[in-house]
mmCIF file of C-alpha atoms and ligand atoms in Angstrom:
data_model
loop_
_atom_site.group_PDB
_atom_site.id
_atom_site.type_symbol
_atom_site.label_atom_id
_atom_site.label_comp_id
_atom_site.label_asym_id
_atom_site.label_seq_id
_atom_site.Cartn_x
_atom_site.Cartn_y
_atom_site.Cartn_z
ATOM 1 C CA MET T 1 0.150 -0.222 -0.091
ATOM 2 C CA ALA T 2 1.402 3.297 -0.937
ATOM 3 C CA PRO T 3 2.327 5.795 2.357
ATOM 4 C CA ALA T 4 -0.342 8.121 3.172
ATOM 5 C CA TYR T 5 0.011 11.323 1.728
ATOM 6 C CA ASP T 6 1.684 13.838 4.476
ATOM 7 C CA PRO T 7 0.167 17.096 3.526
ATOM 8 C CA THR T 8 2.959 18.666 5.756
ATOM 9 C CA SER T 9 5.596 18.044 3.212
ATOM 10 C CA PRO T 10 6.456 21.193 1.629
ATOM 11 C CA PHE T 11 8.683 20.108 -0.712
ATOM 12 C CA LYS T 12 6.337 18.620 -3.699
ATOM 13 C CA GLY T 13 4.594 22.071 -4.201
ATOM 14 C CA VAL T 14 1.070 23.571 -3.694
ATOM 15 C CA LYS T 15 -0.368 21.749 -6.977
ATOM 16 C CA ASP T 16 0.565 18.303 -5.471
ATOM 17 C CA LEU T 17 -1.385 19.263 -2.350
ATOM 18 C CA VAL T 18 -4.475 20.308 -4.501
ATOM 19 C CA ASP T 19 -4.234 17.069 -6.719
ATOM 20 C CA HIS T 20 -4.394 14.989 -3.126
ATOM 21 C CA ASN T 21 -7.408 16.963 -2.579
ATOM 22 C CA VAL T 22 -6.135 18.600 0.767
ATOM 23 C CA LEU T 23 -9.240 20.061 1.996
ATOM 24 C CA SER T 24 -8.190 22.345 4.791
ATOM 25 C CA LEU T 25 -5.006 24.558 4.794
ATOM 26 C CA PRO T 26 -1.982 22.783 6.036
ATOM 27 C CA SER T 27 -0.524 24.677 9.132
ATOM 28 C CA ALA T 28 2.942 25.458 7.158
ATOM 29 C CA TYR T 29 0.687 28.060 5.070
ATOM 30 C CA ILE T 30 -1.230 29.925 7.354
ATOM 31 C CA LYS T 31 0.285 33.082 8.200
ATOM 32 C CA PRO T 32 0.847 34.843 11.543
ATOM 33 C CA PHE T 33 -2.000 37.541 11.773
ATOM 34 C CA GLU T 34 0.401 40.433 10.865
ATOM 35 C CA LYS T 35 1.484 38.970 8.013
ATOM 36 C CA ARG T 36 -2.240 38.257 6.701
ATOM 37 C CA HIS T 37 -3.863 40.205 4.220
ATOM 38 C CA ASN T 38 -7.087 41.608 5.056
ATOM 39 C CA PRO T 39 -9.643 42.078 2.544
ATOM 40 C CA GLN T 40 -11.573 44.850 4.604
ATOM 41 C CA GLU T 41 -8.167 46.764 4.137
ATOM 42 C CA VAL T 42 -7.841 46.500 0.110
ATOM 43 C CA PHE T 43 -8.920 49.199 -2.067
ATOM 44 C CA GLU T 44 -10.585 47.745 -4.756
ATOM 45 C CA GLY T 45 -9.217 47.524 -8.602
ATOM 46 C CA ILE T 46 -6.641 50.415 -8.950
ATOM 47 C CA ASP T 47 -6.226 51.556 -12.803
ATOM 48 C CA LEU T 48 -2.330 51.523 -13.173
ATOM 49 C CA PRO T 49 -1.039 54.291 -15.489
ATOM 50 C CA CYS T 50 -0.964 52.960 -18.514
ATOM 51 C CA VAL T 51 1.869 53.596 -21.069
ATOM 52 C CA ASP T 52 1.352 53.049 -24.817
ATOM 53 C CA LEU T 53 5.025 52.427 -25.946
ATOM 54 C CA GLN T 54 4.189 53.524 -29.547
ATOM 55 C CA SER T 55 2.678 56.939 -28.539
ATOM 56 C CA LYS T 56 4.283 60.316 -28.747
ATOM 57 C CA THR T 57 3.916 60.998 -24.857
ATOM 58 C CA ALA T 58 5.593 57.161 -23.758
ATOM 59 C CA MET T 59 8.479 59.130 -22.367
ATOM 60 C CA GLU T 60 6.430 61.330 -20.253
ATOM 61 C CA ASP T 61 4.325 58.709 -18.910
ATOM 62 C CA ILE T 62 6.773 56.255 -18.122
ATOM 63 C CA LYS T 63 8.379 59.006 -15.909
ATOM 64 C CA PHE T 64 5.439 59.834 -14.216
ATOM 65 C CA ALA T 65 4.448 56.307 -13.691
ATOM 66 C CA CYS T 66 7.952 55.678 -12.225
ATOM 67 C CA GLU T 67 8.212 58.644 -10.257
ATOM 68 C CA GLU T 68 4.793 58.411 -8.638
ATOM 69 C CA TRP T 69 3.687 54.855 -8.888
ATOM 70 C CA GLY T 70 6.993 52.727 -9.540
ATOM 71 C CA PHE T 71 4.354 50.103 -11.227
ATOM 72 C CA PHE T 72 2.706 50.737 -15.276
ATOM 73 C CA GLU T 73 0.714 48.551 -17.588
ATOM 74 C CA LEU T 74 2.585 48.737 -21.265
ATOM 75 C CA VAL T 75 0.338 48.806 -24.321
ATOM 76 C CA ASN T 76 1.667 48.245 -27.857
ATOM 77 C CA HIS T 77 4.852 46.892 -26.213
ATOM 78 C CA GLY T 78 5.626 44.817 -29.426
ATOM 79 C CA VAL T 79 5.875 41.293 -27.911
ATOM 80 C CA PRO T 80 3.695 39.459 -30.502
ATOM 81 C CA GLU T 81 0.948 37.679 -29.079
ATOM 82 C CA ASP T 82 1.607 33.977 -30.028
ATOM 83 C CA VAL T 83 4.839 34.716 -28.294
ATOM 84 C CA ILE T 84 3.116 35.024 -25.411
ATOM 85 C CA GLU T 85 0.506 32.708 -26.009
ATOM 86 C CA ASP T 86 3.212 29.788 -26.672
ATOM 87 C CA MET T 87 4.893 30.664 -23.316
ATOM 88 C CA VAL T 88 1.545 30.470 -21.430
ATOM 89 C CA LYS T 89 0.357 27.450 -22.989
ATOM 90 C CA ASN T 90 3.766 25.331 -22.405
ATOM 91 C CA THR T 91 3.838 26.534 -18.928
ATOM 92 C CA HIS T 92 0.377 25.295 -18.245
ATOM 93 C CA THR T 93 1.627 22.108 -19.513
ATOM 94 C CA PHE T 94 4.659 21.971 -17.482
ATOM 95 C CA PHE T 95 2.914 22.800 -14.175
ATOM 96 C CA ASN T 96 0.230 19.926 -14.977
ATOM 97 C CA LEU T 97 3.126 17.175 -15.763
ATOM 98 C CA SER T 98 3.195 14.727 -12.686
ATOM 99 C CA THR T 99 4.788 15.780 -9.580
ATOM 100 C CA THR T 100 7.560 13.108 -10.404
ATOM 101 C CA GLU T 101 8.488 14.716 -13.080
ATOM 102 C CA LYS T 102 8.783 18.383 -12.203
ATOM 103 C CA MET T 103 10.516 17.276 -8.698
ATOM 104 C CA LYS T 104 13.269 16.183 -11.368
ATOM 105 C CA TYR T 105 14.141 19.771 -11.382
ATOM 106 C CA PHE T 106 13.754 20.719 -7.823
ATOM 107 C CA SER T 107 16.103 23.136 -6.097
ATOM 108 C CA GLU T 108 16.167 25.326 -3.168
ATOM 109 C CA ASP T 109 19.074 26.954 -4.600
ATOM 110 C CA VAL T 110 17.889 30.303 -5.658
ATOM 111 C CA PHE T 111 20.799 30.812 -8.155
ATOM 112 C CA ASN T 112 20.473 27.610 -9.616
ATOM 113 C CA PRO T 113 19.883 28.097 -13.803
ATOM 114 C CA MET T 114 16.976 26.178 -13.754
ATOM 115 C CA ARG T 115 14.904 24.992 -10.861
ATOM 116 C CA PHE T 116 11.330 24.058 -10.029
ATOM 117 C CA CYS T 117 10.520 24.986 -6.045
ATOM 118 C CA THR T 118 7.576 25.955 -4.080
ATOM 119 C CA SER T 119 7.268 29.249 -1.981
ATOM 120 C CA LEU T 120 10.948 30.561 -2.098
ATOM 121 C CA THR T 121 13.133 27.963 -0.087
ATOM 122 C CA PRO T 122 10.552 25.663 1.434
ATOM 123 C CA SER T 123 13.031 24.332 4.091
ATOM 124 C CA LYS T 124 14.108 27.536 5.459
ATOM 125 C CA GLU T 125 10.778 29.422 5.587
ATOM 126 C CA SER T 126 8.306 29.682 8.983
ATOM 127 C CA TYR T 127 5.470 30.126 6.632
ATOM 128 C CA LEU T 128 4.929 28.932 3.052
ATOM 129 C CA ASP T 129 3.732 30.859 0.366
ATOM 130 C CA TRP T 130 0.842 29.205 -1.727
ATOM 131 C CA HIS T 131 2.431 28.835 -5.061
ATOM 132 C CA ASP T 132 4.804 26.657 -7.151
ATOM 133 C CA HIS T 133 7.235 28.168 -9.641
ATOM 134 C CA LEU T 134 9.665 27.305 -12.372
ATOM 135 C CA GLN T 135 12.702 29.828 -12.652
ATOM 136 C CA HIS T 136 15.261 30.120 -15.292
ATOM 137 C CA TRP T 137 18.458 32.278 -14.795
ATOM 138 C CA PHE T 138 19.934 33.697 -18.259
ATOM 139 C CA LYS T 139 23.293 35.093 -17.847
ATOM 140 C CA CYS T 140 23.682 37.595 -20.887
ATOM 141 C CA ASP T 141 23.790 35.372 -24.185
ATOM 142 C CA ASN T 142 23.404 31.827 -22.939
ATOM 143 C CA LEU T 143 20.031 31.059 -24.052
ATOM 144 C CA ASP T 144 21.221 28.133 -26.026
ATOM 145 C CA ASN T 145 23.172 26.547 -23.539
ATOM 146 C CA HIS T 146 20.638 26.866 -20.543
ATOM 147 C CA LEU T 147 18.859 23.956 -19.240
ATOM 148 C CA TYR T 148 15.494 23.508 -19.911
ATOM 149 C CA PRO T 149 12.714 20.886 -18.823
ATOM 150 C CA ASN T 150 12.485 18.126 -21.437
ATOM 151 C CA ILE T 151 8.786 17.987 -21.540
ATOM 152 C CA PRO T 152 7.164 19.763 -23.204
ATOM 153 C CA THR T 153 9.540 19.009 -25.956
ATOM 154 C CA ILE T 154 9.196 22.649 -27.308
ATOM 155 C CA PHE T 155 9.492 24.347 -24.057
ATOM 156 C CA ARG T 156 13.277 25.293 -24.769
ATOM 157 C CA GLU T 157 12.391 26.704 -28.254
ATOM 158 C CA VAL T 158 9.655 28.654 -26.647
ATOM 159 C CA THR T 159 11.233 29.993 -24.126
ATOM 160 C CA LYS T 160 14.259 31.372 -25.813
ATOM 161 C CA ASN T 161 12.110 33.058 -28.438
ATOM 162 C CA TYR T 162 9.722 34.410 -25.444
ATOM 163 C CA VAL T 163 13.396 35.607 -23.391
ATOM 164 C CA LYS T 164 14.625 37.099 -26.826
ATOM 165 C CA HIS T 165 11.394 39.491 -27.494
ATOM 166 C CA MET T 166 11.140 40.411 -23.778
ATOM 167 C CA GLN T 167 15.225 41.223 -23.827
ATOM 168 C CA ILE T 168 14.233 43.512 -26.986
ATOM 169 C CA LEU T 169 11.761 45.171 -24.499
ATOM 170 C CA GLY T 170 13.937 45.378 -21.430
ATOM 171 C CA LYS T 171 16.661 47.460 -23.679
ATOM 172 C CA LYS T 172 13.989 49.491 -25.162
ATOM 173 C CA LEU T 173 12.577 50.294 -21.715
ATOM 174 C CA LEU T 174 15.823 51.261 -20.397
ATOM 175 C CA MET T 175 16.315 53.639 -23.222
ATOM 176 C CA VAL T 176 13.285 55.359 -22.659
ATOM 177 C CA MET T 177 13.660 55.663 -18.939
ATOM 178 C CA SER T 178 17.251 56.999 -19.479
ATOM 179 C CA LYS T 179 16.077 59.790 -21.694
ATOM 180 C CA ALA T 180 12.812 60.664 -19.220
ATOM 181 C CA LEU T 181 15.674 61.269 -16.587
ATOM 182 C CA GLY T 182 17.487 63.708 -18.961
ATOM 183 C CA LEU T 183 20.357 61.195 -19.296
ATOM 184 C CA HIS T 184 22.026 59.799 -22.896
ATOM 185 C CA GLU T 185 19.384 56.855 -24.270
ATOM 186 C CA ASN T 186 22.262 54.196 -23.002
ATOM 187 C CA LYS T 187 22.918 55.495 -19.851
ATOM 188 C CA LEU T 188 20.888 52.874 -17.360
ATOM 189 C CA GLN T 189 21.827 49.871 -19.707
ATOM 190 C CA GLU T 190 25.898 50.714 -19.445
ATOM 191 C CA THR T 191 25.425 50.659 -15.660
ATOM 192 C CA TYR T 192 23.872 47.587 -15.854
ATOM 193 C CA SER T 193 26.936 46.176 -17.578
ATOM 194 C CA ASN T 194 25.523 43.628 -19.372
ATOM 195 C CA GLU T 195 21.974 41.865 -18.229
ATOM 196 C CA GLU T 196 21.036 38.976 -16.502
ATOM 197 C CA MET T 197 17.376 37.766 -17.285
ATOM 198 C CA ILE T 198 15.105 35.480 -14.815
ATOM 199 C CA VAL T 199 12.135 34.230 -16.157
ATOM 200 C CA GLN T 200 10.002 33.402 -13.065
ATOM 201 C CA LEU T 201 6.655 31.249 -13.792
ATOM 202 C CA ASN T 202 4.546 31.466 -11.026
ATOM 203 C CA TYR T 203 1.700 28.920 -10.661
ATOM 204 C CA TYR T 204 -1.123 29.691 -7.708
ATOM 205 C CA PRO T 205 -3.436 26.644 -7.428
ATOM 206 C CA PRO T 206 -6.856 27.318 -5.425
ATOM 207 C CA CYS T 207 -6.530 27.329 -1.966
ATOM 208 C CA PRO T 208 -8.750 25.738 0.334
ATOM 209 C CA ASP T 209 -8.518 28.757 2.749
ATOM 210 C CA PRO T 210 -7.377 32.030 1.093
ATOM 211 C CA GLU T 211 -7.526 34.385 3.880
ATOM 212 C CA PRO T 212 -4.772 33.449 6.078
ATOM 213 C CA ALA T 213 -2.560 32.288 3.166
ATOM 214 C CA LEU T 214 -0.609 34.301 0.561
ATOM 215 C CA GLY T 215 0.408 33.317 -2.899
ATOM 216 C CA LEU T 216 3.772 35.540 -2.441
ATOM 217 C CA ASN T 217 4.579 37.642 0.343
ATOM 218 C CA PRO T 218 4.712 41.395 0.475
ATOM 219 C CA HIS T 219 8.221 42.147 -1.163
ATOM 220 C CA SER T 220 10.063 44.571 -3.441
ATOM 221 C CA ASP T 221 11.665 43.269 -6.828
ATOM 222 C CA SER T 222 15.366 43.583 -5.907
ATOM 223 C CA GLY T 223 16.761 43.580 -9.496
ATOM 224 C CA GLY T 224 16.389 46.375 -12.420
ATOM 225 C CA ILE T 225 12.931 46.108 -14.154
ATOM 226 C CA THR T 226 10.472 43.758 -14.058
ATOM 227 C CA ILE T 227 8.231 43.016 -17.054
ATOM 228 C CA LEU T 228 5.062 40.585 -16.035
ATOM 229 C CA TRP T 229 2.496 38.859 -17.791
ATOM 230 C CA GLN T 230 -0.686 38.131 -15.648
ATOM 231 C CA ASP T 231 -3.663 35.705 -16.524
ATOM 232 C CA GLN T 232 -7.443 37.411 -16.141
ATOM 233 C CA VAL T 233 -7.970 35.836 -12.820
ATOM 234 C CA GLY T 234 -6.586 38.730 -10.536
ATOM 235 C CA GLY T 235 -4.261 38.663 -7.262
ATOM 236 C CA LEU T 236 -1.596 41.200 -7.714
ATOM 237 C CA GLN T 237 -1.843 43.948 -5.057
ATOM 238 C CA ILE T 238 0.503 47.091 -4.895
ATOM 239 C CA GLN T 239 0.951 49.231 -2.101
ATOM 240 C CA LYS T 240 0.636 52.947 -2.436
ATOM 241 C CA GLU T 241 0.844 55.275 0.662
ATOM 242 C CA GLY T 242 0.697 52.374 3.241
ATOM 243 C CA LYS T 243 -2.668 51.163 1.364
ATOM 244 C CA TRP T 244 -2.979 47.932 -0.632
ATOM 245 C CA TYR T 245 -4.646 48.078 -3.955
ATOM 246 C CA ASN T 246 -5.699 45.335 -6.157
ATOM 247 C CA VAL T 247 -4.155 45.583 -9.686
ATOM 248 C CA LYS T 248 -7.007 45.247 -12.215
ATOM 249 C CA CYS T 249 -6.419 42.831 -15.296
ATOM 250 C CA ASN T 250 -6.102 44.150 -18.716
ATOM 251 C CA SER T 251 -5.361 41.335 -21.057
ATOM 252 C CA ASN T 252 -3.716 43.361 -23.682
ATOM 253 C CA ALA T 253 -0.999 44.755 -21.209
ATOM 254 C CA LEU T 254 2.052 43.834 -19.414
ATOM 255 C CA ILE T 255 3.112 45.336 -16.137
ATOM 256 C CA VAL T 256 6.229 46.815 -15.637
ATOM 257 C CA ASN T 257 7.771 47.619 -12.302
ATOM 258 C CA VAL T 258 10.884 49.331 -11.036
ATOM 259 C CA GLY T 259 13.387 47.310 -9.397
ATOM 260 C CA ASP T 260 15.262 48.347 -6.159
ATOM 261 C CA GLN T 261 18.548 48.424 -8.047
ATOM 262 C CA VAL T 262 16.843 51.276 -10.424
ATOM 263 C CA GLN T 263 15.867 52.541 -7.738
ATOM 264 C CA ILE T 264 19.247 53.140 -6.276
ATOM 265 C CA MET T 265 20.680 54.017 -9.858
ATOM 266 C CA THR T 266 18.038 56.743 -10.226
ATOM 267 C CA ASN T 267 19.005 57.810 -6.588
ATOM 268 C CA GLY T 268 15.313 57.331 -5.471
ATOM 269 C CA ILE T 269 13.506 59.109 -8.558
ATOM 270 C CA PHE T 270 12.069 56.047 -9.675
ATOM 271 C CA LYS T 271 10.686 54.010 -6.756
ATOM 272 C CA SER T 272 10.606 50.308 -6.205
ATOM 273 C CA VAL T 273 7.240 49.766 -4.849
ATOM 274 C CA ILE T 274 6.001 47.069 -2.362
ATOM 275 C CA HIS T 275 3.683 44.332 -4.043
ATOM 276 C CA ARG T 276 2.270 40.614 -3.074
ATOM 277 C CA ALA T 277 -0.172 38.194 -4.584
ATOM 278 C CA ILE T 278 -3.155 36.822 -2.899
ATOM 279 C CA VAL T 279 -5.057 33.501 -3.877
ATOM 280 C CA ASN T 280 -8.382 32.476 -4.054
ATOM 281 C CA ARG T 281 -10.479 29.489 -3.633
ATOM 282 C CA ASN T 282 -11.880 28.016 -6.906
ATOM 283 C CA LEU T 283 -9.239 29.162 -9.688
ATOM 284 C CA TYR T 284 -5.655 28.354 -10.525
ATOM 285 C CA ARG T 285 -3.884 31.875 -11.702
ATOM 286 C CA MET T 286 -0.666 32.264 -13.590
ATOM 287 C CA SER T 287 1.837 35.036 -13.757
ATOM 288 C CA MET T 288 5.340 35.342 -15.826
ATOM 289 C CA ALA T 289 7.726 37.821 -14.298
ATOM 290 C CA PHE T 290 10.818 38.548 -16.389
ATOM 291 C CA PHE T 291 13.167 40.164 -14.374
ATOM 292 C CA PHE T 292 15.727 42.288 -16.349
ATOM 293 C CA ASN T 293 18.704 42.905 -14.000
ATOM 294 C CA PRO T 294 22.371 43.856 -14.012
ATOM 295 C CA CYS T 295 24.818 41.627 -14.448
ATOM 296 C CA ALA T 296 26.199 40.177 -10.746
ATOM 297 C CA GLN T 297 29.629 42.080 -11.278
ATOM 298 C CA ALA T 298 27.684 45.302 -11.918
ATOM 299 C CA THR T 299 28.774 48.155 -9.204
ATOM 300 C CA ILE T 300 25.042 49.497 -8.705
ATOM 301 C CA ALA T 301 25.207 53.003 -7.423
ATOM 302 C CA PRO T 302 23.421 56.436 -7.968
ATOM 303 C CA ILE T 303 24.121 57.861 -11.507
ATOM 304 C CA GLN T 304 26.598 60.570 -10.995
ATOM 305 C CA GLU T 305 24.757 62.782 -13.645
ATOM 306 C CA LEU T 306 21.670 62.658 -11.275
ATOM 307 C CA LEU T 307 23.476 63.939 -8.381
ATOM 308 C CA ASP T 308 24.352 67.471 -6.865
ATOM 309 C CA ASN T 309 24.439 69.574 -3.831
ATOM 310 C CA GLN T 310 20.778 69.433 -3.516
ATOM 311 C CA ASN T 311 20.450 65.869 -4.387
ATOM 312 C CA PRO T 312 23.335 63.864 -2.807
ATOM 313 C CA ALA T 313 23.273 60.367 -3.064
ATOM 314 C CA GLN T 314 21.088 58.310 -1.085
ATOM 315 C CA TYR T 315 22.807 55.284 -1.398
ATOM 316 C CA LYS T 316 26.226 53.757 -1.237
ATOM 317 C CA ALA T 317 27.863 51.567 -4.023
ATOM 318 C CA ARG T 318 27.581 47.904 -3.804
ATOM 319 C CA LEU T 319 28.033 45.253 -6.066
ATOM 320 C CA SER T 320 24.961 43.890 -8.007
ATOM 321 C CA LYS T 321 25.330 40.189 -6.634
ATOM 322 C CA GLU T 322 25.568 41.669 -2.979
ATOM 323 C CA THR T 323 21.876 43.393 -3.137
ATOM 324 C CA SER T 324 20.242 40.606 -5.338
ATOM 325 C CA ILE T 325 18.392 38.825 -2.500
ATOM 326 C CA ILE T 326 18.193 41.809 -0.292
ATOM 327 C CA SER T 327 15.233 44.012 -1.051
ATOM 328 C CA ILE T 328 14.544 47.445 0.010
ATOM 329 C CA SER T 329 11.239 46.093 1.726
ATOM 330 C CA LYS T 330 13.354 44.386 4.218
ATOM 331 C CA GLY T 331 14.776 47.905 5.385
ATOM 332 C CA LYS T 332 18.709 46.598 4.493
ATOM 333 C CA MET T 333 19.598 49.330 2.168
HETATM 334 O O1 AKG L 401 2.328 37.112 -9.460
HETATM 335 C C1 AKG L 401 2.132 38.036 -9.558
HETATM 336 O O2 AKG L 401 1.209 38.755 -9.981
HETATM 337 C C2 AKG L 401 3.289 38.775 -8.915
HETATM 338 C C3 AKG L 401 4.820 38.257 -9.040
HETATM 339 C C4 AKG L 401 5.760 38.744 -8.785
HETATM 340 O O3 AKG L 401 5.619 39.901 -7.973
HETATM 341 C C5 AKG L 401 7.282 38.230 -8.635
HETATM 342 O O4 AKG L 401 7.400 37.181 -9.290
HETATM 343 O O5 AKG L 401 7.996 39.169 -8.183
HETATM 344 FE FE1 FE2 L 402 7.577 40.995 -7.394
#
């Protein structure tokens, strides 16, 4: 007889719990009161600033959004619909593989080039997040030599194609952001000194008791910029002036947000904002985050041209690899 299913074993992921019809929330996912989200304190559907990348006002719109919100919706972004659709389809196929197949890629090392995991590093966390993810970490141009799951077989080609388009978009956004700051269009990208790209595919299965759980703890993204695709289920919330807001879903848009390192480079002009993901009782939710980050050896410091007597440096210089797992939200800058 197969051993009884142990719902407290966190390593196989949330999808595995759901597949085993776990009907109540295992204690590892019950957040302490102070960490829970309180639906009464969340403001309904906020309209993020929307930037049309093809419009004449794109630069001013991005400047406003990055200064005031740290987040914006991006339409006319140039990433073809079928490239995104293929990525979404194959990501679903991956998360619906058997647990045994997915566990071949299990790793708790966040720097692993490819890893399947649940929460972040489950063996080290007191309270787990209700999500599984597949993460690819690409150093500059290693798309071909990178590891990809064997199933679905086209995952490699689909992911490479997705990353190539997102990389073009990431570079374009850095150019517009540089110009918006009054800098040379290559300034932010030069400061990156070659990019690293992380594709984090997040899968949030339905949760038997969503209120004491969270899909993703409050955090700011530690890197440069993030470009997020999300499905239409909803669950992303951002904090603005101390209040939490649900982010509305727009099927035509990608969501872009400023990470901690661009906040540092811009000496705090562009804001890296705290956000989180909640889960729901009935629906599977998926999001795909593309982190466009400076390379590990890059020195992250406020850009000199942005400093003067009235605007002294707010942050000290540090290596990218030293900051990549410490976020501003944790107050360690
Ligand atoms: O799933 C989401 O909406 C948010 C994802 C996110 O914030 C992240 O992966 O850093
Ligand atoms: Fe995030």
